[in-house]
């Protein structure tokens, strides 16, 4: 029997907050395991809309749900794993060549994404059959 691979790489960030509230600090090559070249965020995703449905050839990213929640599905071509992101001090690392889908966004979801590369459309693999072919 082949062991199931868990593709979810969780990152836990220290909460440096105090009686005034929370504070989380993200630093390249410290609690973010790469040099940071880009930060973007997804807000106001409409209920019932899913996002993603692509892989990246080189890009690595960390996803953190600052508010609300969403469900992330990762697929390496052989294994599928999923997790709910719903904590401002927990993230997941997505390595390159992982197919990702984002589902079930709550109306208040704020999804922060930290990336190790600038935006490049040529880094995207947006067709699942192409992804499977490249994976082999
Ligand atoms: C990912 C998941 C988690 C840019 O011009 N610059 C950017 O930095 C990004 C991220 C996107 N775009 C453009 C490309 C598209 O025309 O914005 C448009 C929407 O992007 P996309 O449909 O790829 O968005 P999602 O939410 O499906 O995926 C995004 C990221 O693109 C992707 O890298 O891993 O979030």
mmCIF file with all atom_site columns, C-alpha atoms and ligand atoms in Angstrom:
data_model
loop_
_atom_site.group_PDB
_atom_site.id
_atom_site.type_symbol
_atom_site.label_atom_id
_atom_site.label_alt_id
_atom_site.label_comp_id
_atom_site.label_asym_id
_atom_site.label_entity_id
_atom_site.label_seq_id
_atom_site.pdbx_PDB_ins_code
_atom_site.Cartn_x
_atom_site.Cartn_y
_atom_site.Cartn_z
_atom_site.occupancy
_atom_site.B_iso_or_equiv
_atom_site.pdbx_formal_charge
_atom_site.auth_seq_id
_atom_site.auth_comp_id
_atom_site.auth_asym_id
_atom_site.auth_atom_id
_atom_site.pdbx_PDB_model_num
ATOM   1   C CA  . UNK A 1 1   ? 0.000   0.000  0.000   1.00 0.00 ? 1   UNK A CA  1
ATOM   2   C CA  . UNK A 1 2   ? 1.347   3.455  -0.946  1.00 0.00 ? 2   UNK A CA  1
ATOM   3   C CA  . UNK A 1 3   ? 1.435   5.950  1.941   1.00 0.00 ? 3   UNK A CA  1
ATOM   4   C CA  . UNK A 1 4   ? -0.663  9.043  1.412   1.00 0.00 ? 4   UNK A CA  1
ATOM   5   C CA  . UNK A 1 5   ? 1.389   12.227 1.083   1.00 0.00 ? 5   UNK A CA  1
ATOM   6   C CA  . UNK A 1 6   ? 0.174   15.285 2.974   1.00 0.00 ? 6   UNK A CA  1
ATOM   7   C CA  . UNK A 1 7   ? 0.908   18.305 0.778   1.00 0.00 ? 7   UNK A CA  1
ATOM   8   C CA  . UNK A 1 8   ? -0.116  20.826 3.444   1.00 0.00 ? 8   UNK A CA  1
ATOM   9   C CA  . UNK A 1 9   ? 2.986   22.492 4.884   1.00 0.00 ? 9   UNK A CA  1
ATOM   10  C CA  . UNK A 1 10  ? 1.747   24.576 7.795   1.00 0.00 ? 10  UNK A CA  1
ATOM   11  C CA  . UNK A 1 11  ? 3.640   27.578 9.124   1.00 0.00 ? 11  UNK A CA  1
ATOM   12  C CA  . UNK A 1 12  ? 2.857   28.939 12.568  1.00 0.00 ? 12  UNK A CA  1
ATOM   13  C CA  . UNK A 1 13  ? 3.685   32.582 13.285  1.00 0.00 ? 13  UNK A CA  1
ATOM   14  C CA  . UNK A 1 14  ? 4.288   33.984 16.759  1.00 0.00 ? 14  UNK A CA  1
ATOM   15  C CA  . UNK A 1 15  ? 1.630   36.343 17.988  1.00 0.00 ? 15  UNK A CA  1
ATOM   16  C CA  . UNK A 1 16  ? 3.579   39.285 19.399  1.00 0.00 ? 16  UNK A CA  1
ATOM   17  C CA  . UNK A 1 17  ? 0.437   40.994 20.565  1.00 0.00 ? 17  UNK A CA  1
ATOM   18  C CA  . UNK A 1 18  ? -0.430  42.091 24.028  1.00 0.00 ? 18  UNK A CA  1
ATOM   19  C CA  . UNK A 1 19  ? -3.424  43.454 25.883  1.00 0.00 ? 19  UNK A CA  1
ATOM   20  C CA  . UNK A 1 20  ? -3.926  45.980 23.023  1.00 0.00 ? 20  UNK A CA  1
ATOM   21  C CA  . UNK A 1 21  ? -4.411  43.302 20.376  1.00 0.00 ? 21  UNK A CA  1
ATOM   22  C CA  . UNK A 1 22  ? -2.502  41.045 18.002  1.00 0.00 ? 22  UNK A CA  1
ATOM   23  C CA  . UNK A 1 23  ? 0.695   41.676 16.064  1.00 0.00 ? 23  UNK A CA  1
ATOM   24  C CA  . UNK A 1 24  ? 2.381   39.232 13.688  1.00 0.00 ? 24  UNK A CA  1
ATOM   25  C CA  . UNK A 1 25  ? 5.697   39.961 11.998  1.00 0.00 ? 25  UNK A CA  1
ATOM   26  C CA  . UNK A 1 26  ? 6.720   38.233 8.755   1.00 0.00 ? 26  UNK A CA  1
ATOM   27  C CA  . UNK A 1 27  ? 10.391  38.270 7.779   1.00 0.00 ? 27  UNK A CA  1
ATOM   28  C CA  . UNK A 1 28  ? 12.126  36.878 4.716   1.00 0.00 ? 28  UNK A CA  1
ATOM   29  C CA  . UNK A 1 29  ? 14.308  33.852 5.411   1.00 0.00 ? 29  UNK A CA  1
ATOM   30  C CA  . UNK A 1 30  ? 13.143  33.823 9.014   1.00 0.00 ? 30  UNK A CA  1
ATOM   31  C CA  . UNK A 1 31  ? 9.524   32.776 9.412   1.00 0.00 ? 31  UNK A CA  1
ATOM   32  C CA  . UNK A 1 32  ? 8.928   33.128 5.646   1.00 0.00 ? 32  UNK A CA  1
ATOM   33  C CA  . UNK A 1 33  ? 11.208  30.509 4.064   1.00 0.00 ? 33  UNK A CA  1
ATOM   34  C CA  . UNK A 1 34  ? 12.281  32.540 1.021   1.00 0.00 ? 34  UNK A CA  1
ATOM   35  C CA  . UNK A 1 35  ? 13.206  36.041 -0.177  1.00 0.00 ? 35  UNK A CA  1
ATOM   36  C CA  . UNK A 1 36  ? 10.007  38.058 -0.587  1.00 0.00 ? 36  UNK A CA  1
ATOM   37  C CA  . UNK A 1 37  ? 9.503   39.684 -4.007  1.00 0.00 ? 37  UNK A CA  1
ATOM   38  C CA  . UNK A 1 38  ? 5.742   40.267 -4.039  1.00 0.00 ? 38  UNK A CA  1
ATOM   39  C CA  . UNK A 1 39  ? 2.772   40.529 -1.717  1.00 0.00 ? 39  UNK A CA  1
ATOM   40  C CA  . UNK A 1 40  ? -0.853  40.542 -2.825  1.00 0.00 ? 40  UNK A CA  1
ATOM   41  C CA  . UNK A 1 41  ? -4.200  39.820 -1.256  1.00 0.00 ? 41  UNK A CA  1
ATOM   42  C CA  . UNK A 1 42  ? -7.606  38.537 -2.252  1.00 0.00 ? 42  UNK A CA  1
ATOM   43  C CA  . UNK A 1 43  ? -10.582 40.302 -0.709  1.00 0.00 ? 43  UNK A CA  1
ATOM   44  C CA  . UNK A 1 44  ? -14.291 40.400 -1.471  1.00 0.00 ? 44  UNK A CA  1
ATOM   45  C CA  . UNK A 1 45  ? -14.345 37.046 -3.252  1.00 0.00 ? 45  UNK A CA  1
ATOM   46  C CA  . UNK A 1 46  ? -18.008 36.476 -3.994  1.00 0.00 ? 46  UNK A CA  1
ATOM   47  C CA  . UNK A 1 47  ? -19.769 33.613 -2.205  1.00 0.00 ? 47  UNK A CA  1
ATOM   48  C CA  . UNK A 1 48  ? -19.685 30.465 -4.311  1.00 0.00 ? 48  UNK A CA  1
ATOM   49  C CA  . UNK A 1 49  ? -16.734 31.663 -6.420  1.00 0.00 ? 49  UNK A CA  1
ATOM   50  C CA  . UNK A 1 50  ? -13.630 29.472 -6.494  1.00 0.00 ? 50  UNK A CA  1
ATOM   51  C CA  . UNK A 1 51  ? -10.167 30.674 -7.539  1.00 0.00 ? 51  UNK A CA  1
ATOM   52  C CA  . UNK A 1 52  ? -6.814  29.263 -8.508  1.00 0.00 ? 52  UNK A CA  1
ATOM   53  C CA  . UNK A 1 53  ? -7.011  26.196 -10.782 1.00 0.00 ? 53  UNK A CA  1
ATOM   54  C CA  . UNK A 1 54  ? -3.383  26.471 -11.816 1.00 0.00 ? 54  UNK A CA  1
ATOM   55  C CA  . UNK A 1 55  ? 0.152   25.514 -10.831 1.00 0.00 ? 55  UNK A CA  1
ATOM   56  C CA  . UNK A 1 56  ? 3.362   27.511 -10.987 1.00 0.00 ? 56  UNK A CA  1
ATOM   57  C CA  . UNK A 1 57  ? 6.553   26.304 -12.628 1.00 0.00 ? 57  UNK A CA  1
ATOM   58  C CA  . UNK A 1 58  ? 8.916   28.114 -10.219 1.00 0.00 ? 58  UNK A CA  1
ATOM   59  C CA  . UNK A 1 59  ? 6.892   30.251 -7.832  1.00 0.00 ? 59  UNK A CA  1
ATOM   60  C CA  . UNK A 1 60  ? 6.710   29.500 -4.109  1.00 0.00 ? 60  UNK A CA  1
ATOM   61  C CA  . UNK A 1 61  ? 4.099   31.188 -1.977  1.00 0.00 ? 61  UNK A CA  1
ATOM   62  C CA  . UNK A 1 62  ? 2.844   31.461 1.575   1.00 0.00 ? 62  UNK A CA  1
ATOM   63  C CA  . UNK A 1 63  ? -0.901  31.912 2.078   1.00 0.00 ? 63  UNK A CA  1
ATOM   64  C CA  . UNK A 1 64  ? -2.308  33.420 5.275   1.00 0.00 ? 64  UNK A CA  1
ATOM   65  C CA  . UNK A 1 65  ? -5.965  34.085 5.921   1.00 0.00 ? 65  UNK A CA  1
ATOM   66  C CA  . UNK A 1 66  ? -6.004  37.366 7.847   1.00 0.00 ? 66  UNK A CA  1
ATOM   67  C CA  . UNK A 1 67  ? -9.781  37.334 8.307   1.00 0.00 ? 67  UNK A CA  1
ATOM   68  C CA  . UNK A 1 68  ? -12.605 34.916 7.611   1.00 0.00 ? 68  UNK A CA  1
ATOM   69  C CA  . UNK A 1 69  ? -11.796 31.593 6.041   1.00 0.00 ? 69  UNK A CA  1
ATOM   70  C CA  . UNK A 1 70  ? -11.359 29.642 2.818   1.00 0.00 ? 70  UNK A CA  1
ATOM   71  C CA  . UNK A 1 71  ? -10.569 26.074 1.813   1.00 0.00 ? 71  UNK A CA  1
ATOM   72  C CA  . UNK A 1 72  ? -7.378  25.289 -0.085  1.00 0.00 ? 72  UNK A CA  1
ATOM   73  C CA  . UNK A 1 73  ? -6.913  22.152 -2.181  1.00 0.00 ? 73  UNK A CA  1
ATOM   74  C CA  . UNK A 1 74  ? -3.393  21.161 -3.252  1.00 0.00 ? 74  UNK A CA  1
ATOM   75  C CA  . UNK A 1 75  ? -2.533  18.505 -5.810  1.00 0.00 ? 75  UNK A CA  1
ATOM   76  C CA  . UNK A 1 76  ? 0.935   17.324 -6.873  1.00 0.00 ? 76  UNK A CA  1
ATOM   77  C CA  . UNK A 1 77  ? -0.382  15.220 -9.717  1.00 0.00 ? 77  UNK A CA  1
ATOM   78  C CA  . UNK A 1 78  ? -0.598  12.094 -7.598  1.00 0.00 ? 78  UNK A CA  1
ATOM   79  C CA  . UNK A 1 79  ? -1.832  13.212 -4.185  1.00 0.00 ? 79  UNK A CA  1
ATOM   80  C CA  . UNK A 1 80  ? -4.482  15.677 -3.103  1.00 0.00 ? 80  UNK A CA  1
ATOM   81  C CA  . UNK A 1 81  ? -4.672  17.409 0.292   1.00 0.00 ? 81  UNK A CA  1
ATOM   82  C CA  . UNK A 1 82  ? -6.883  20.129 1.617   1.00 0.00 ? 82  UNK A CA  1
ATOM   83  C CA  . UNK A 1 83  ? -7.051  22.448 4.565   1.00 0.00 ? 83  UNK A CA  1
ATOM   84  C CA  . UNK A 1 84  ? -9.111  25.291 5.925   1.00 0.00 ? 84  UNK A CA  1
ATOM   85  C CA  . UNK A 1 85  ? -7.233  28.556 6.398   1.00 0.00 ? 85  UNK A CA  1
ATOM   86  C CA  . UNK A 1 86  ? -8.843  30.582 9.153   1.00 0.00 ? 86  UNK A CA  1
ATOM   87  C CA  . UNK A 1 87  ? -6.100  31.925 11.392  1.00 0.00 ? 87  UNK A CA  1
ATOM   88  C CA  . UNK A 1 88  ? -4.122  35.177 11.136  1.00 0.00 ? 88  UNK A CA  1
ATOM   89  C CA  . UNK A 1 89  ? -1.054  33.535 12.670  1.00 0.00 ? 89  UNK A CA  1
ATOM   90  C CA  . UNK A 1 90  ? -1.000  30.355 10.627  1.00 0.00 ? 90  UNK A CA  1
ATOM   91  C CA  . UNK A 1 91  ? -0.135  29.941 6.959   1.00 0.00 ? 91  UNK A CA  1
ATOM   92  C CA  . UNK A 1 92  ? 0.697   27.313 4.402   1.00 0.00 ? 92  UNK A CA  1
ATOM   93  C CA  . UNK A 1 93  ? 3.693   27.076 2.132   1.00 0.00 ? 93  UNK A CA  1
ATOM   94  C CA  . UNK A 1 94  ? 2.929   26.090 -1.454  1.00 0.00 ? 94  UNK A CA  1
ATOM   95  C CA  . UNK A 1 95  ? 5.973   24.873 -3.349  1.00 0.00 ? 95  UNK A CA  1
ATOM   96  C CA  . UNK A 1 96  ? 6.333   25.112 -7.135  1.00 0.00 ? 96  UNK A CA  1
ATOM   97  C CA  . UNK A 1 97  ? 4.570   22.561 -9.366  1.00 0.00 ? 97  UNK A CA  1
ATOM   98  C CA  . UNK A 1 98  ? 1.577   22.173 -7.075  1.00 0.00 ? 98  UNK A CA  1
ATOM   99  C CA  . UNK A 1 99  ? -1.907  22.565 -8.527  1.00 0.00 ? 99  UNK A CA  1
ATOM   100 C CA  . UNK A 1 100 ? -3.985  24.782 -6.216  1.00 0.00 ? 100 UNK A CA  1
ATOM   101 C CA  . UNK A 1 101 ? -7.655  25.551 -5.883  1.00 0.00 ? 101 UNK A CA  1
ATOM   102 C CA  . UNK A 1 102 ? -9.309  27.943 -3.423  1.00 0.00 ? 102 UNK A CA  1
ATOM   103 C CA  . UNK A 1 103 ? -12.936 27.343 -2.465  1.00 0.00 ? 103 UNK A CA  1
ATOM   104 C CA  . UNK A 1 104 ? -15.607 28.312 0.080   1.00 0.00 ? 104 UNK A CA  1
ATOM   105 C CA  . UNK A 1 105 ? -14.456 31.879 0.710   1.00 0.00 ? 105 UNK A CA  1
ATOM   106 C CA  . UNK A 1 106 ? -16.370 33.469 3.549   1.00 0.00 ? 106 UNK A CA  1
ATOM   107 C CA  . UNK A 1 107 ? -17.689 36.930 2.722   1.00 0.00 ? 107 UNK A CA  1
ATOM   108 C CA  . UNK A 1 108 ? -15.151 38.509 5.097   1.00 0.00 ? 108 UNK A CA  1
ATOM   109 C CA  . UNK A 1 109 ? -12.153 36.500 3.864   1.00 0.00 ? 109 UNK A CA  1
ATOM   110 C CA  . UNK A 1 110 ? -8.898  38.409 3.438   1.00 0.00 ? 110 UNK A CA  1
ATOM   111 C CA  . UNK A 1 111 ? -6.289  36.083 1.964   1.00 0.00 ? 111 UNK A CA  1
ATOM   112 C CA  . UNK A 1 112 ? -2.728  37.390 2.048   1.00 0.00 ? 112 UNK A CA  1
ATOM   113 C CA  . UNK A 1 113 ? -0.215  35.857 -0.365  1.00 0.00 ? 113 UNK A CA  1
ATOM   114 C CA  . UNK A 1 114 ? 3.549   36.256 -0.082  1.00 0.00 ? 114 UNK A CA  1
ATOM   115 C CA  . UNK A 1 115 ? 5.566   35.233 -3.123  1.00 0.00 ? 115 UNK A CA  1
ATOM   116 C CA  . UNK A 1 116 ? 9.227   34.670 -3.932  1.00 0.00 ? 116 UNK A CA  1
ATOM   117 C CA  . UNK A 1 117 ? 8.929   35.955 -7.519  1.00 0.00 ? 117 UNK A CA  1
ATOM   118 C CA  . UNK A 1 118 ? 7.481   38.928 -9.345  1.00 0.00 ? 118 UNK A CA  1
ATOM   119 C CA  . UNK A 1 119 ? 4.298   38.299 -11.319 1.00 0.00 ? 119 UNK A CA  1
ATOM   120 C CA  . UNK A 1 120 ? 4.892   36.389 -14.538 1.00 0.00 ? 120 UNK A CA  1
ATOM   121 C CA  . UNK A 1 121 ? 2.083   34.856 -16.558 1.00 0.00 ? 121 UNK A CA  1
ATOM   122 C CA  . UNK A 1 122 ? 4.584   32.497 -18.219 1.00 0.00 ? 122 UNK A CA  1
ATOM   123 C CA  . UNK A 1 123 ? 5.149   30.855 -14.826 1.00 0.00 ? 123 UNK A CA  1
ATOM   124 C CA  . UNK A 1 124 ? 1.504   29.724 -14.713 1.00 0.00 ? 124 UNK A CA  1
ATOM   125 C CA  . UNK A 1 125 ? 0.253   26.337 -15.874 1.00 0.00 ? 125 UNK A CA  1
ATOM   126 C CA  . UNK A 1 126 ? -3.471  26.929 -16.190 1.00 0.00 ? 126 UNK A CA  1
ATOM   127 C CA  . UNK A 1 127 ? -4.457  23.672 -17.872 1.00 0.00 ? 127 UNK A CA  1
ATOM   128 C CA  . UNK A 1 128 ? -4.668  20.580 -15.646 1.00 0.00 ? 128 UNK A CA  1
ATOM   129 C CA  . UNK A 1 129 ? -3.722  18.151 -18.449 1.00 0.00 ? 129 UNK A CA  1
ATOM   130 C CA  . UNK A 1 130 ? -0.588  20.220 -19.190 1.00 0.00 ? 130 UNK A CA  1
ATOM   131 C CA  . UNK A 1 131 ? 0.245   20.122 -15.473 1.00 0.00 ? 131 UNK A CA  1
ATOM   132 C CA  . UNK A 1 132 ? -0.134  16.330 -15.377 1.00 0.00 ? 132 UNK A CA  1
ATOM   133 C CA  . UNK A 1 133 ? 2.028   15.967 -18.501 1.00 0.00 ? 133 UNK A CA  1
ATOM   134 C CA  . UNK A 1 134 ? 4.775   18.188 -17.040 1.00 0.00 ? 134 UNK A CA  1
ATOM   135 C CA  . UNK A 1 135 ? 4.636   16.352 -13.735 1.00 0.00 ? 135 UNK A CA  1
ATOM   136 C CA  . UNK A 1 136 ? 5.586   13.027 -15.330 1.00 0.00 ? 136 UNK A CA  1
HETATM 137 C C1  . LIG B 2 .   ? -2.098  31.909 -6.761  1.00 0.00 ? 1   LIG B C1  1
HETATM 138 C C2  . LIG B 2 .   ? -3.355  32.131 -6.004  1.00 0.00 ? 1   LIG B C2  1
HETATM 139 C C3  . LIG B 2 .   ? -3.195  31.816 -4.545  1.00 0.00 ? 1   LIG B C3  1
HETATM 140 C C4  . LIG B 2 .   ? -1.377  40.185 -11.756 1.00 0.00 ? 1   LIG B C4  1
HETATM 141 O O1  . LIG B 2 .   ? -1.353  40.981 -12.715 1.00 0.00 ? 1   LIG B O1  1
HETATM 142 N N1  . LIG B 2 .   ? -0.412  40.258 -10.792 1.00 0.00 ? 1   LIG B N1  1
HETATM 143 C C5  . LIG B 2 .   ? -0.398  39.432 -9.729  1.00 0.00 ? 1   LIG B C5  1
HETATM 144 O O2  . LIG B 2 .   ? 0.505   39.543 -8.866  1.00 0.00 ? 1   LIG B O2  1
HETATM 145 C C6  . LIG B 2 .   ? -1.425  38.414 -9.630  1.00 0.00 ? 1   LIG B C6  1
HETATM 146 C C7  . LIG B 2 .   ? -1.418  37.445 -8.462  1.00 0.00 ? 1   LIG B C7  1
HETATM 147 C C8  . LIG B 2 .   ? -2.380  38.350 -10.584 1.00 0.00 ? 1   LIG B C8  1
HETATM 148 N N2  . LIG B 2 .   ? -2.353  39.237 -11.644 1.00 0.00 ? 1   LIG B N2  1
HETATM 149 C C9  . LIG B 2 .   ? -3.427  39.181 -12.626 1.00 0.00 ? 1   LIG B C9  1
HETATM 150 C C10 . LIG B 2 .   ? -3.506  37.911 -13.461 1.00 0.00 ? 1   LIG B C10 1
HETATM 151 C C11 . LIG B 2 .   ? -4.984  37.812 -13.774 1.00 0.00 ? 1   LIG B C11 1
HETATM 152 O O3  . LIG B 2 .   ? -5.274  38.578 -14.921 1.00 0.00 ? 1   LIG B O3  1
HETATM 153 O O4  . LIG B 2 .   ? -4.665  39.261 -11.925 1.00 0.00 ? 1   LIG B O4  1
HETATM 154 C C12 . LIG B 2 .   ? -5.648  38.477 -12.565 1.00 0.00 ? 1   LIG B C12 1
HETATM 155 C C13 . LIG B 2 .   ? -6.262  37.481 -11.598 1.00 0.00 ? 1   LIG B C13 1
HETATM 156 O O5  . LIG B 2 .   ? -5.286  36.466 -11.296 1.00 0.00 ? 1   LIG B O5  1
HETATM 157 P P1  . LIG B 2 .   ? -5.661  34.916 -11.142 1.00 0.00 ? 1   LIG B P1  1
HETATM 158 O O6  . LIG B 2 .   ? -6.844  34.609 -11.956 1.00 0.00 ? 1   LIG B O6  1
HETATM 159 O O7  . LIG B 2 .   ? -4.417  34.120 -11.404 1.00 0.00 ? 1   LIG B O7  1
HETATM 160 O O8  . LIG B 2 .   ? -6.050  34.884 -9.593  1.00 0.00 ? 1   LIG B O8  1
HETATM 161 P P2  . LIG B 2 .   ? -6.324  33.615 -8.658  1.00 0.00 ? 1   LIG B P2  1
HETATM 162 O O9  . LIG B 2 .   ? -6.997  34.159 -7.452  1.00 0.00 ? 1   LIG B O9  1
HETATM 163 O O10 . LIG B 2 .   ? -6.965  32.513 -9.388  1.00 0.00 ? 1   LIG B O10 1
HETATM 164 O O11 . LIG B 2 .   ? -4.842  33.112 -8.233  1.00 0.00 ? 1   LIG B O11 1
HETATM 165 C C14 . LIG B 2 .   ? -3.998  33.949 -7.460  1.00 0.00 ? 1   LIG B C14 1
HETATM 166 C C15 . LIG B 2 .   ? -2.588  34.009 -8.047  1.00 0.00 ? 1   LIG B C15 1
HETATM 167 O O12 . LIG B 2 .   ? -2.646  34.433 -9.432  1.00 0.00 ? 1   LIG B O12 1
HETATM 168 C C16 . LIG B 2 .   ? -1.875  32.684 -8.007  1.00 0.00 ? 1   LIG B C16 1
HETATM 169 O O13 . LIG B 2 .   ? -0.502  32.857 -8.243  1.00 0.00 ? 1   LIG B O13 1
HETATM 170 O O14 . LIG B 2 .   ? -1.347  30.999 -6.463  1.00 0.00 ? 1   LIG B O14 1
HETATM 171 O O15 . LIG B 2 .   ? -3.916  33.446 -6.136  1.00 0.00 ? 1   LIG B O15 1
#
